[in-house]
mmCIF file of C-alpha atoms in Angstrom:
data_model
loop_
_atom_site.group_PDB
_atom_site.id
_atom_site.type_symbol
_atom_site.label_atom_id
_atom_site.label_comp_id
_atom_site.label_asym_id
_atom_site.label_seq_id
_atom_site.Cartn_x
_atom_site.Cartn_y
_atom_site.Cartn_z
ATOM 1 C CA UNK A 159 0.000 0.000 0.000
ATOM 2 C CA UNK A 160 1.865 3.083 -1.056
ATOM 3 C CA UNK A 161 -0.288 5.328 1.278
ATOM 4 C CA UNK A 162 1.876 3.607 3.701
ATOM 5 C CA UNK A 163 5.080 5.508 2.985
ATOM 6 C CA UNK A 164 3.301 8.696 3.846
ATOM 7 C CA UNK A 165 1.690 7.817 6.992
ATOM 8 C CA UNK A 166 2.645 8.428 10.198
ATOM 9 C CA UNK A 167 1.685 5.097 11.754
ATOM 10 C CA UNK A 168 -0.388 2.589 9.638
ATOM 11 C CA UNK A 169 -3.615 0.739 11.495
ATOM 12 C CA UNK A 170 -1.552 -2.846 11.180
ATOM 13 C CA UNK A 171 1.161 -0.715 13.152
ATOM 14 C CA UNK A 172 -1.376 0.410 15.552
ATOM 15 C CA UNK A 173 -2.483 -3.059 16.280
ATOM 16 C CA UNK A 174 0.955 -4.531 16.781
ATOM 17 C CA UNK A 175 2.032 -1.480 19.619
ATOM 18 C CA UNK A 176 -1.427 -1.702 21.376
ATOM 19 C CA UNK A 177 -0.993 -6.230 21.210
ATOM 20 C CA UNK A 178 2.788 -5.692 22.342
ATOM 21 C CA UNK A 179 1.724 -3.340 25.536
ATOM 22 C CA UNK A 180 -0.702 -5.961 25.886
ATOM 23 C CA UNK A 181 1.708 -8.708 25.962
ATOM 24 C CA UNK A 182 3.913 -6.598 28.689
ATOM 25 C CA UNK A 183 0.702 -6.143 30.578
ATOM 26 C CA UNK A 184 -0.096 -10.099 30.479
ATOM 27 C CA UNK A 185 3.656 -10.910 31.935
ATOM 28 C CA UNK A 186 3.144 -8.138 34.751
ATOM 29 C CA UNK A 187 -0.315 -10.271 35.491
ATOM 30 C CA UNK A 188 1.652 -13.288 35.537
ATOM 31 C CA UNK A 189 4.164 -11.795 38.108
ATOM 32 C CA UNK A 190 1.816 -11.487 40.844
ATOM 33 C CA UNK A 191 1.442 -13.600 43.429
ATOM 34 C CA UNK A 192 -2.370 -15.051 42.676
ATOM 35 C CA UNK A 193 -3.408 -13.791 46.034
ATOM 36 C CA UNK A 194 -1.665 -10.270 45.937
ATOM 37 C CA UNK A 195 -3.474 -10.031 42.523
ATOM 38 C CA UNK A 196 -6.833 -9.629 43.951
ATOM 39 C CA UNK A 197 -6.113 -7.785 47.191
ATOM 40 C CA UNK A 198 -2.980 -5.915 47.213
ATOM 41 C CA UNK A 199 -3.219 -2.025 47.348
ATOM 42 C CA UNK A 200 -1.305 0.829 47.553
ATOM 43 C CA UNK A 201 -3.076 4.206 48.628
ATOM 44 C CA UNK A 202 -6.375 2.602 48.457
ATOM 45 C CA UNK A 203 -6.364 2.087 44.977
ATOM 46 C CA UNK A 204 -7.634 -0.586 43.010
ATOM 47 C CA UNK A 205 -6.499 -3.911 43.307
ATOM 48 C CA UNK A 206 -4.558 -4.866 40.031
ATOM 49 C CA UNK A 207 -7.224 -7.967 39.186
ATOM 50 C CA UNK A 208 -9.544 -5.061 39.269
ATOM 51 C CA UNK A 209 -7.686 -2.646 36.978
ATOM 52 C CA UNK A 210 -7.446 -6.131 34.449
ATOM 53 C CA UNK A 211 -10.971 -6.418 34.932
ATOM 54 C CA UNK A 212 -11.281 -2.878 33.675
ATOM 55 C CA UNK A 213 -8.834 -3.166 30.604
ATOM 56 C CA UNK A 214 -10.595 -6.087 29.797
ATOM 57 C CA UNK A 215 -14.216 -4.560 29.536
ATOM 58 C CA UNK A 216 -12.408 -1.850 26.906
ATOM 59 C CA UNK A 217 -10.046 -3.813 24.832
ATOM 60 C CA UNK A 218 -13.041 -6.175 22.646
ATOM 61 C CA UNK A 219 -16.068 -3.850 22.777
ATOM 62 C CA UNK A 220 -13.515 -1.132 22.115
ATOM 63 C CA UNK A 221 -12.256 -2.901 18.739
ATOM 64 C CA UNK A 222 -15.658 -3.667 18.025
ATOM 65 C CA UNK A 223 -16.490 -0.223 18.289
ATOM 66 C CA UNK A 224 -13.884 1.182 16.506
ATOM 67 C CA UNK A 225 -14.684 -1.266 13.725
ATOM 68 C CA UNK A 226 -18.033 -0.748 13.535
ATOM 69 C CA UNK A 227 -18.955 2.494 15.375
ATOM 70 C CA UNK A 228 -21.559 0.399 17.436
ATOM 71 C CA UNK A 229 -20.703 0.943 20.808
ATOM 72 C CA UNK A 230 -21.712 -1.246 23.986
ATOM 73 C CA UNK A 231 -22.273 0.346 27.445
ATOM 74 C CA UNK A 232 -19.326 0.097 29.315
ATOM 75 C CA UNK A 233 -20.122 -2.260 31.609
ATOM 76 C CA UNK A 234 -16.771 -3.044 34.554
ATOM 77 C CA UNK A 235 -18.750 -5.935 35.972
ATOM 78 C CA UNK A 236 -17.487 -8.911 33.710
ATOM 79 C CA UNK A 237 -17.134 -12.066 35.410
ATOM 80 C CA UNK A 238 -13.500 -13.180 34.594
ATOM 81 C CA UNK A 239 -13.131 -15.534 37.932
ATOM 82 C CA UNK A 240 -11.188 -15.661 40.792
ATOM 83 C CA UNK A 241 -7.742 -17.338 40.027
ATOM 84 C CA UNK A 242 -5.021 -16.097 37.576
ATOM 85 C CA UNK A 243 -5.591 -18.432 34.975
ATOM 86 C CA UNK A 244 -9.164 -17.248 34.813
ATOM 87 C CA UNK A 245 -7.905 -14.041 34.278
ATOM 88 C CA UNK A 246 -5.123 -15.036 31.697
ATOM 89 C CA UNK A 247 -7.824 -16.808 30.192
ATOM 90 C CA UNK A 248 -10.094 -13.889 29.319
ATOM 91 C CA UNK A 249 -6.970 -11.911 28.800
ATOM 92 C CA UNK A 250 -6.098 -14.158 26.045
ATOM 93 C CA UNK A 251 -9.694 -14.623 23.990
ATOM 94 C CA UNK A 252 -9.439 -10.677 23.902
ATOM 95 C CA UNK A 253 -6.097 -10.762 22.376
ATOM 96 C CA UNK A 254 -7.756 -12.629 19.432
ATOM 97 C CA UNK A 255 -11.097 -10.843 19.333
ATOM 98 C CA UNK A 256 -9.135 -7.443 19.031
ATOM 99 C CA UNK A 257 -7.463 -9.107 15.852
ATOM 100 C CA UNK A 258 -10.732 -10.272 15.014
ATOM 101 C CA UNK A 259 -12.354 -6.486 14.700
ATOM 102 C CA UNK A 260 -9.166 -4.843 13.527
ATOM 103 C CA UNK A 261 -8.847 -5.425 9.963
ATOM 104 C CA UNK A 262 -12.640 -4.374 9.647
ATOM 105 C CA UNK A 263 -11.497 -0.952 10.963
ATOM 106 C CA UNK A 264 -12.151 1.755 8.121
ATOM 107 C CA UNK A 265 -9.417 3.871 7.061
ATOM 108 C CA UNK A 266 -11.163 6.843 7.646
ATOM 109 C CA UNK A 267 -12.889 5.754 11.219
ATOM 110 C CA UNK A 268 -9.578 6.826 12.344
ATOM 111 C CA UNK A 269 -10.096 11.094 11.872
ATOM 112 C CA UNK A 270 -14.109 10.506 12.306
ATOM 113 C CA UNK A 271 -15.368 12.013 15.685
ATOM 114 C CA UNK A 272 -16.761 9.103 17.554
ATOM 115 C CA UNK A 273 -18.824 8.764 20.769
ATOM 116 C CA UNK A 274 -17.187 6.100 22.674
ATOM 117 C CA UNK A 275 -19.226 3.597 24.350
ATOM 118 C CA UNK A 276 -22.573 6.245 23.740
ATOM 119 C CA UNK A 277 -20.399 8.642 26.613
ATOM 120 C CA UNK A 278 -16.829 9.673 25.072
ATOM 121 C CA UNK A 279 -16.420 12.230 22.592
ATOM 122 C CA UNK A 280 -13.235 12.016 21.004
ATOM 123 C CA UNK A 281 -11.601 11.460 17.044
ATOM 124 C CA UNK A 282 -10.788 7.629 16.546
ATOM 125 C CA UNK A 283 -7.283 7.558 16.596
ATOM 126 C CA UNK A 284 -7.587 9.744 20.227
ATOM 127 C CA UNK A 285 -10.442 6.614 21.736
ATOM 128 C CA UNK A 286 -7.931 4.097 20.750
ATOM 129 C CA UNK A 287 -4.610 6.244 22.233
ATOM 130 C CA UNK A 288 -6.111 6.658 25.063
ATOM 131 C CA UNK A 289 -7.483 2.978 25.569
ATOM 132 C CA UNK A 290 -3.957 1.807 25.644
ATOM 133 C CA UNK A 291 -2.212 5.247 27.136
ATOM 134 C CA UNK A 292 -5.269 4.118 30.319
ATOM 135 C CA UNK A 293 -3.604 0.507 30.057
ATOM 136 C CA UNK A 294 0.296 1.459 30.142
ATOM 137 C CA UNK A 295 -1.200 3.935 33.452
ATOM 138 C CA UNK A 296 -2.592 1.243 35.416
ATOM 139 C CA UNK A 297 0.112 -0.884 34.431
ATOM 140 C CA UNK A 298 2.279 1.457 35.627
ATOM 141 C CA UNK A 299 0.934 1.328 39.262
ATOM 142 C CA UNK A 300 0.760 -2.308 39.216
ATOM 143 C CA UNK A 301 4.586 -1.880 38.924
ATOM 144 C CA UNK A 302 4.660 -0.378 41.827
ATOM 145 C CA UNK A 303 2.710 -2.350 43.384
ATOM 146 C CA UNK A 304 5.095 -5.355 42.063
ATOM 147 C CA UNK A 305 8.322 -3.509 43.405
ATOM 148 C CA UNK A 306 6.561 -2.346 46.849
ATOM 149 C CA UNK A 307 5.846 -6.482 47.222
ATOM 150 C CA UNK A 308 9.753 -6.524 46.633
ATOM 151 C CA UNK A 309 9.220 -8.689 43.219
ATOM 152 C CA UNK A 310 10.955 -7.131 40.109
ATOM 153 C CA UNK A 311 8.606 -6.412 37.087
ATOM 154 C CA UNK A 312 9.009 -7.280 33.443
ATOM 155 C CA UNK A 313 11.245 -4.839 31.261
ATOM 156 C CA UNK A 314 8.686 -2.144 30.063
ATOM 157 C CA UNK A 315 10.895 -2.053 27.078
ATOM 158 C CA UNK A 316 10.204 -5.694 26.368
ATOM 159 C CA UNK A 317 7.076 -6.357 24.167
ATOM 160 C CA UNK B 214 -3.677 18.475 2.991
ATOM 161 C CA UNK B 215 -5.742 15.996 1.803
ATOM 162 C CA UNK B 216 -3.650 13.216 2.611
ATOM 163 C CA UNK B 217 -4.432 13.915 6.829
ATOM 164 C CA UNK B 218 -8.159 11.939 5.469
ATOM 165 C CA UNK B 219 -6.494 8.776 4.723
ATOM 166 C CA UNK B 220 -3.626 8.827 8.145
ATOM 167 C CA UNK B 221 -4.581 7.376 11.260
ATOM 168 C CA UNK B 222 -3.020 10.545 12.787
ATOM 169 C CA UNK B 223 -1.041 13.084 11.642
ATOM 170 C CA UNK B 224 2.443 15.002 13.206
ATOM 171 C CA UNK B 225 0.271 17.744 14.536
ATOM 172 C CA UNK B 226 -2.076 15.485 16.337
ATOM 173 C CA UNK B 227 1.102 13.400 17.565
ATOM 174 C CA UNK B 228 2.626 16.518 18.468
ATOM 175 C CA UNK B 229 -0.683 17.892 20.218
ATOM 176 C CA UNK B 230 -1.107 14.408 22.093
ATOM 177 C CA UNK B 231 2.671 14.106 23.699
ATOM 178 C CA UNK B 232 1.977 17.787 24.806
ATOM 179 C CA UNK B 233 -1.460 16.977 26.434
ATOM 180 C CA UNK B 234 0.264 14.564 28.431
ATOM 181 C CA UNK B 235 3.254 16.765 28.872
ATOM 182 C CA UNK B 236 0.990 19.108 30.795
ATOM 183 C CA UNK B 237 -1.144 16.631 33.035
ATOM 184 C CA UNK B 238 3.042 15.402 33.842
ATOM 185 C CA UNK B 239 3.036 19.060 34.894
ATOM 186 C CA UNK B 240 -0.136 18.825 36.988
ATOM 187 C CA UNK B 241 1.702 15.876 38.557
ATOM 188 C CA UNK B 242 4.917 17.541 39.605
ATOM 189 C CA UNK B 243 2.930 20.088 40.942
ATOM 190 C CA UNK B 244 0.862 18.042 42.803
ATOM 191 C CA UNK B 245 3.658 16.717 44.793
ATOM 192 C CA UNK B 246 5.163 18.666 48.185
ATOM 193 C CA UNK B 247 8.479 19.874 47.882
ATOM 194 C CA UNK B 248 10.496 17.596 49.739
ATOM 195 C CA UNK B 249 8.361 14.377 48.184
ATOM 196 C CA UNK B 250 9.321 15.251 45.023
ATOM 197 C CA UNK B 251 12.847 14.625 45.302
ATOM 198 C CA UNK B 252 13.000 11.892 48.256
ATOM 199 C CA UNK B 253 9.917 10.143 48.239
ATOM 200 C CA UNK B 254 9.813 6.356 46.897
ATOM 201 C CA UNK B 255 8.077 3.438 46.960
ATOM 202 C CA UNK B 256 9.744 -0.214 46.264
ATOM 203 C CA UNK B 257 13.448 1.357 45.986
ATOM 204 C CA UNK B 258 12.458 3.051 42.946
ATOM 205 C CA UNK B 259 13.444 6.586 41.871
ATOM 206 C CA UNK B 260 11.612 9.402 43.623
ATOM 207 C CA UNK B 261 9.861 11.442 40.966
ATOM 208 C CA UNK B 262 12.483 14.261 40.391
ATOM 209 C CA UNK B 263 14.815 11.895 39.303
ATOM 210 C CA UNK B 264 12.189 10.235 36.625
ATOM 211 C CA UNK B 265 11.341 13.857 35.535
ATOM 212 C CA UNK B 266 15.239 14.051 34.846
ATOM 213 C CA UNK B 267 14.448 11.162 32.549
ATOM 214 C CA UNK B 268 12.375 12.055 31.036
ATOM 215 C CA UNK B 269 13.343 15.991 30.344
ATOM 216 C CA UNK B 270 16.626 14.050 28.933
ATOM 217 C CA UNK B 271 14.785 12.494 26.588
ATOM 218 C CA UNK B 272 12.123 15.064 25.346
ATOM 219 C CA UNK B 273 13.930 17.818 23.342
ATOM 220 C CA UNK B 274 17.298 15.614 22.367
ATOM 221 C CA UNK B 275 14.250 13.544 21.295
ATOM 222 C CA UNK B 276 12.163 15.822 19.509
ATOM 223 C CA UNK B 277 15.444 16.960 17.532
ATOM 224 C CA UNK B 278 16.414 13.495 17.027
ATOM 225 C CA UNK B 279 13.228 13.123 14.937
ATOM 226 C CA UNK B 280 13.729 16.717 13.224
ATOM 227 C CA UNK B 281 17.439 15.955 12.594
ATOM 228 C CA UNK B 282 18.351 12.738 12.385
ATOM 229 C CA UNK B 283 20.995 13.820 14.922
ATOM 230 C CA UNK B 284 21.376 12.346 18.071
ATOM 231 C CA UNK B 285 23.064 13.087 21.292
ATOM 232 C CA UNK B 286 24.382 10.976 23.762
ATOM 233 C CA UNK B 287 21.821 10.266 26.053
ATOM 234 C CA UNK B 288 22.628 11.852 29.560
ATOM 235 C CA UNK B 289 19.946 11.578 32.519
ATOM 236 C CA UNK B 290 22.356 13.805 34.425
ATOM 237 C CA UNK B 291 20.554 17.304 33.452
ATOM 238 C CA UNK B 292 20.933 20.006 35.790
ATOM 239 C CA UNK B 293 17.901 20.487 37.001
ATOM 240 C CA UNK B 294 18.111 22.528 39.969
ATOM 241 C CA UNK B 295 17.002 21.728 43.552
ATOM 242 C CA UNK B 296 13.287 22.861 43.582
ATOM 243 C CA UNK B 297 9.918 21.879 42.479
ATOM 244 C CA UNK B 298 10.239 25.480 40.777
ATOM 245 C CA UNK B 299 13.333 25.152 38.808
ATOM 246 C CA UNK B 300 11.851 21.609 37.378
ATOM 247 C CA UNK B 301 8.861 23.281 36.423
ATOM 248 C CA UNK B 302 10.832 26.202 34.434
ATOM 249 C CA UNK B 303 12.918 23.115 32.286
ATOM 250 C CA UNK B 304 9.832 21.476 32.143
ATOM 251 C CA UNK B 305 8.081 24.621 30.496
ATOM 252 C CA UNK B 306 11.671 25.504 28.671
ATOM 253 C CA UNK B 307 11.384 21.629 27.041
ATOM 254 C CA UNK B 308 7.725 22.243 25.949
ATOM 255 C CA UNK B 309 8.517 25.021 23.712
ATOM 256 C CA UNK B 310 11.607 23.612 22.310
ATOM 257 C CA UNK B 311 9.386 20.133 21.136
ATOM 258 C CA UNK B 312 7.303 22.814 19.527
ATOM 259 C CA UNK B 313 10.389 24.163 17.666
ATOM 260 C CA UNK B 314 11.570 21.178 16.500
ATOM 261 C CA UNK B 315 8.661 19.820 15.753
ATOM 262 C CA UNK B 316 7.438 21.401 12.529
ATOM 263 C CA UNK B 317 10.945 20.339 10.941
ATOM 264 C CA UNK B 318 10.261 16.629 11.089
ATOM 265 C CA UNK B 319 10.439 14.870 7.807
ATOM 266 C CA UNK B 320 6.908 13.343 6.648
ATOM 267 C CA UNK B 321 8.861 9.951 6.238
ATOM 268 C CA UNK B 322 10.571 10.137 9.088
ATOM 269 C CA UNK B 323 7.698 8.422 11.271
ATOM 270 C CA UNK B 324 8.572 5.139 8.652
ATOM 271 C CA UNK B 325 12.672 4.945 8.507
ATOM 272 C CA UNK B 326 14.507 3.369 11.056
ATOM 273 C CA UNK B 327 16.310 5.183 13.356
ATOM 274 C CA UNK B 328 19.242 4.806 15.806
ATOM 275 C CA UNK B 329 17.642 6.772 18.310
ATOM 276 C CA UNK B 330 20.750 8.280 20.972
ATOM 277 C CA UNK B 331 22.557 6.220 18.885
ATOM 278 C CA UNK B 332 21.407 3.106 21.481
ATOM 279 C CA UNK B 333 18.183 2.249 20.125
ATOM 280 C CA UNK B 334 17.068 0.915 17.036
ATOM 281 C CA UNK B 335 13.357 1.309 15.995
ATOM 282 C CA UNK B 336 11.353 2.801 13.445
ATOM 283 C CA UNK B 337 10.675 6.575 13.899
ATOM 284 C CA UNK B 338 6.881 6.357 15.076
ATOM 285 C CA UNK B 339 7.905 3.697 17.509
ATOM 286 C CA UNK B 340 11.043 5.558 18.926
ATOM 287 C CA UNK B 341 8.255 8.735 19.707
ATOM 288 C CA UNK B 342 5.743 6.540 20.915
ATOM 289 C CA UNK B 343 7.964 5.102 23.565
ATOM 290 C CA UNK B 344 8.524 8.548 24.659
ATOM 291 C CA UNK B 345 5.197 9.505 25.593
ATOM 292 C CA UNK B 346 4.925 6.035 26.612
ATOM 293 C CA UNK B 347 7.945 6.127 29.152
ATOM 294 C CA UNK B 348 6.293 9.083 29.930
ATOM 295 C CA UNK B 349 2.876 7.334 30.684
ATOM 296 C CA UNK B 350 4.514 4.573 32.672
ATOM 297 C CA UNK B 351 6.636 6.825 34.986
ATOM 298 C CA UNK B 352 3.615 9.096 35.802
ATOM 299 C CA UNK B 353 1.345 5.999 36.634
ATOM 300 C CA UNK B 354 4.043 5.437 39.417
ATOM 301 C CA UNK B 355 4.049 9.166 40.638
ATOM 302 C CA UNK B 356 0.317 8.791 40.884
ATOM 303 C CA UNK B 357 0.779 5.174 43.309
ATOM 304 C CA UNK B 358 3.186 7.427 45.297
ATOM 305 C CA UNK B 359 0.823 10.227 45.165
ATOM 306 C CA UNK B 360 -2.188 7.971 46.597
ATOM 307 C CA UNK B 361 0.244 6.508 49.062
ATOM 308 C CA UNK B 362 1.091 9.965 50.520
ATOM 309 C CA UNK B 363 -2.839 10.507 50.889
ATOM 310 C CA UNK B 364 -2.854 12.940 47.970
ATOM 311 C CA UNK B 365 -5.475 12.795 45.086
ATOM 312 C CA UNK B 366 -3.742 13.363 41.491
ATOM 313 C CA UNK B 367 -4.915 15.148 39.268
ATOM 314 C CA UNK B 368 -7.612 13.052 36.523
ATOM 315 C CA UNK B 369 -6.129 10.636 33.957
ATOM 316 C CA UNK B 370 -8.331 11.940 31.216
ATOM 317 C CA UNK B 371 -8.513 15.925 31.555
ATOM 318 C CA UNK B 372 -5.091 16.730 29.215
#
């Protein structure tokens, strides 16, 4: 695709930085101990299972949306168990379903202004910046969470 | 230009992103008391200062590096001064030098692969999307510390 050589960053591109984050984000889940996963806090913040459970309900519907500009209400309350591998689990289907949705995404969906989940008003390529700029955030606190527990985290440069 | 209808996002609206998160960073520093700044931690990691230093280090050698082509040799020992102030003034000094170098950036440069501080290979929209990622990552820790010292940060999404 010629367009290509004029772009700043092509959707395929997208896909591959926003699956790689998610990658880093599915070894920081695995570094947790299962039971610090679902309890441990810092500052009365979120436990990271929590946080997970929250990427999680954005990631699919999110592709989907951006896809299709049909938009599901965001809804935090999916059931994804209570162990890691539950959580791994669900992790994983989403990696696929996002690659499912992606290569319907129209070219131009990306400079359209969408309404995000019927609430957020923002151009395309802004809804899915910020959907992984929200995961590499909580991620982020989850690593210090991780250190705090005195257990070294993943490389963040490591995808 | 026509061709902005057919990019996922152009330089302006990279430029315009990096600098919305450049000022909730700001927000951030400011939100912190003096002496936290520079000595408070969490898990033996850096107190914020020193990841500011970071990450002023990287933001105009950065920005030029994308301009230019030219790269320095990374050093995270910037003189920064001693005070929340004098952060906040290289902070403010760095924001208007991205905007300088900005508009000089090469259309194709987002595509080619660069050498970035002559450490770090990676194509150009990669090697600025780790910036503002870095940048992400860093502040999701300064908001842990800020919870843990009782303080509420300022909100994710307002840029």
């Amino acid at each position: 695709m010629t367009q290509n050589s004029i772009m700043t960053v092509s959707p395929e591109q997208f896909l591959a930085h926003w699956q790689g984050h998610r990658a880093l984000t599915r070894r920081v889940i695995e570094a947790f101990p299962e039971d610090k996963l679902f309890s441990y806090s810092i500052g009365g913040m979120r436990p990271f299972a929590v946080m997970v459970k929250e990427l999680i309900a954005i990631a699919v519907p999110g592709a989907k949306g951006l896809a299709t500009d049909i938009w599901e209400e965001f809804d935090e309350n999916v059931d994804l168990g209570n162990s890691k591998a539950e959580i791994l689990y669900h992790w994983d289907q989403a990696t696929e379903d996002i690659n499912y949705w992606w290569s319907q995404i129209p070219m131009e969906r990306f400079q359209e202004d969408l309404v995000a989940f019927g609430l957020y008003k923002n151009r395309g390529y802004c809804t899915l910046l910020y959907f992984i700029d929200n995961e590499i955030h909580h991620r982020g606190q989850a690593y210090a969470y991780l250190r705090s527990l005195g257990i070294e985290p993943p490389s963040f440069w490591e995808r």
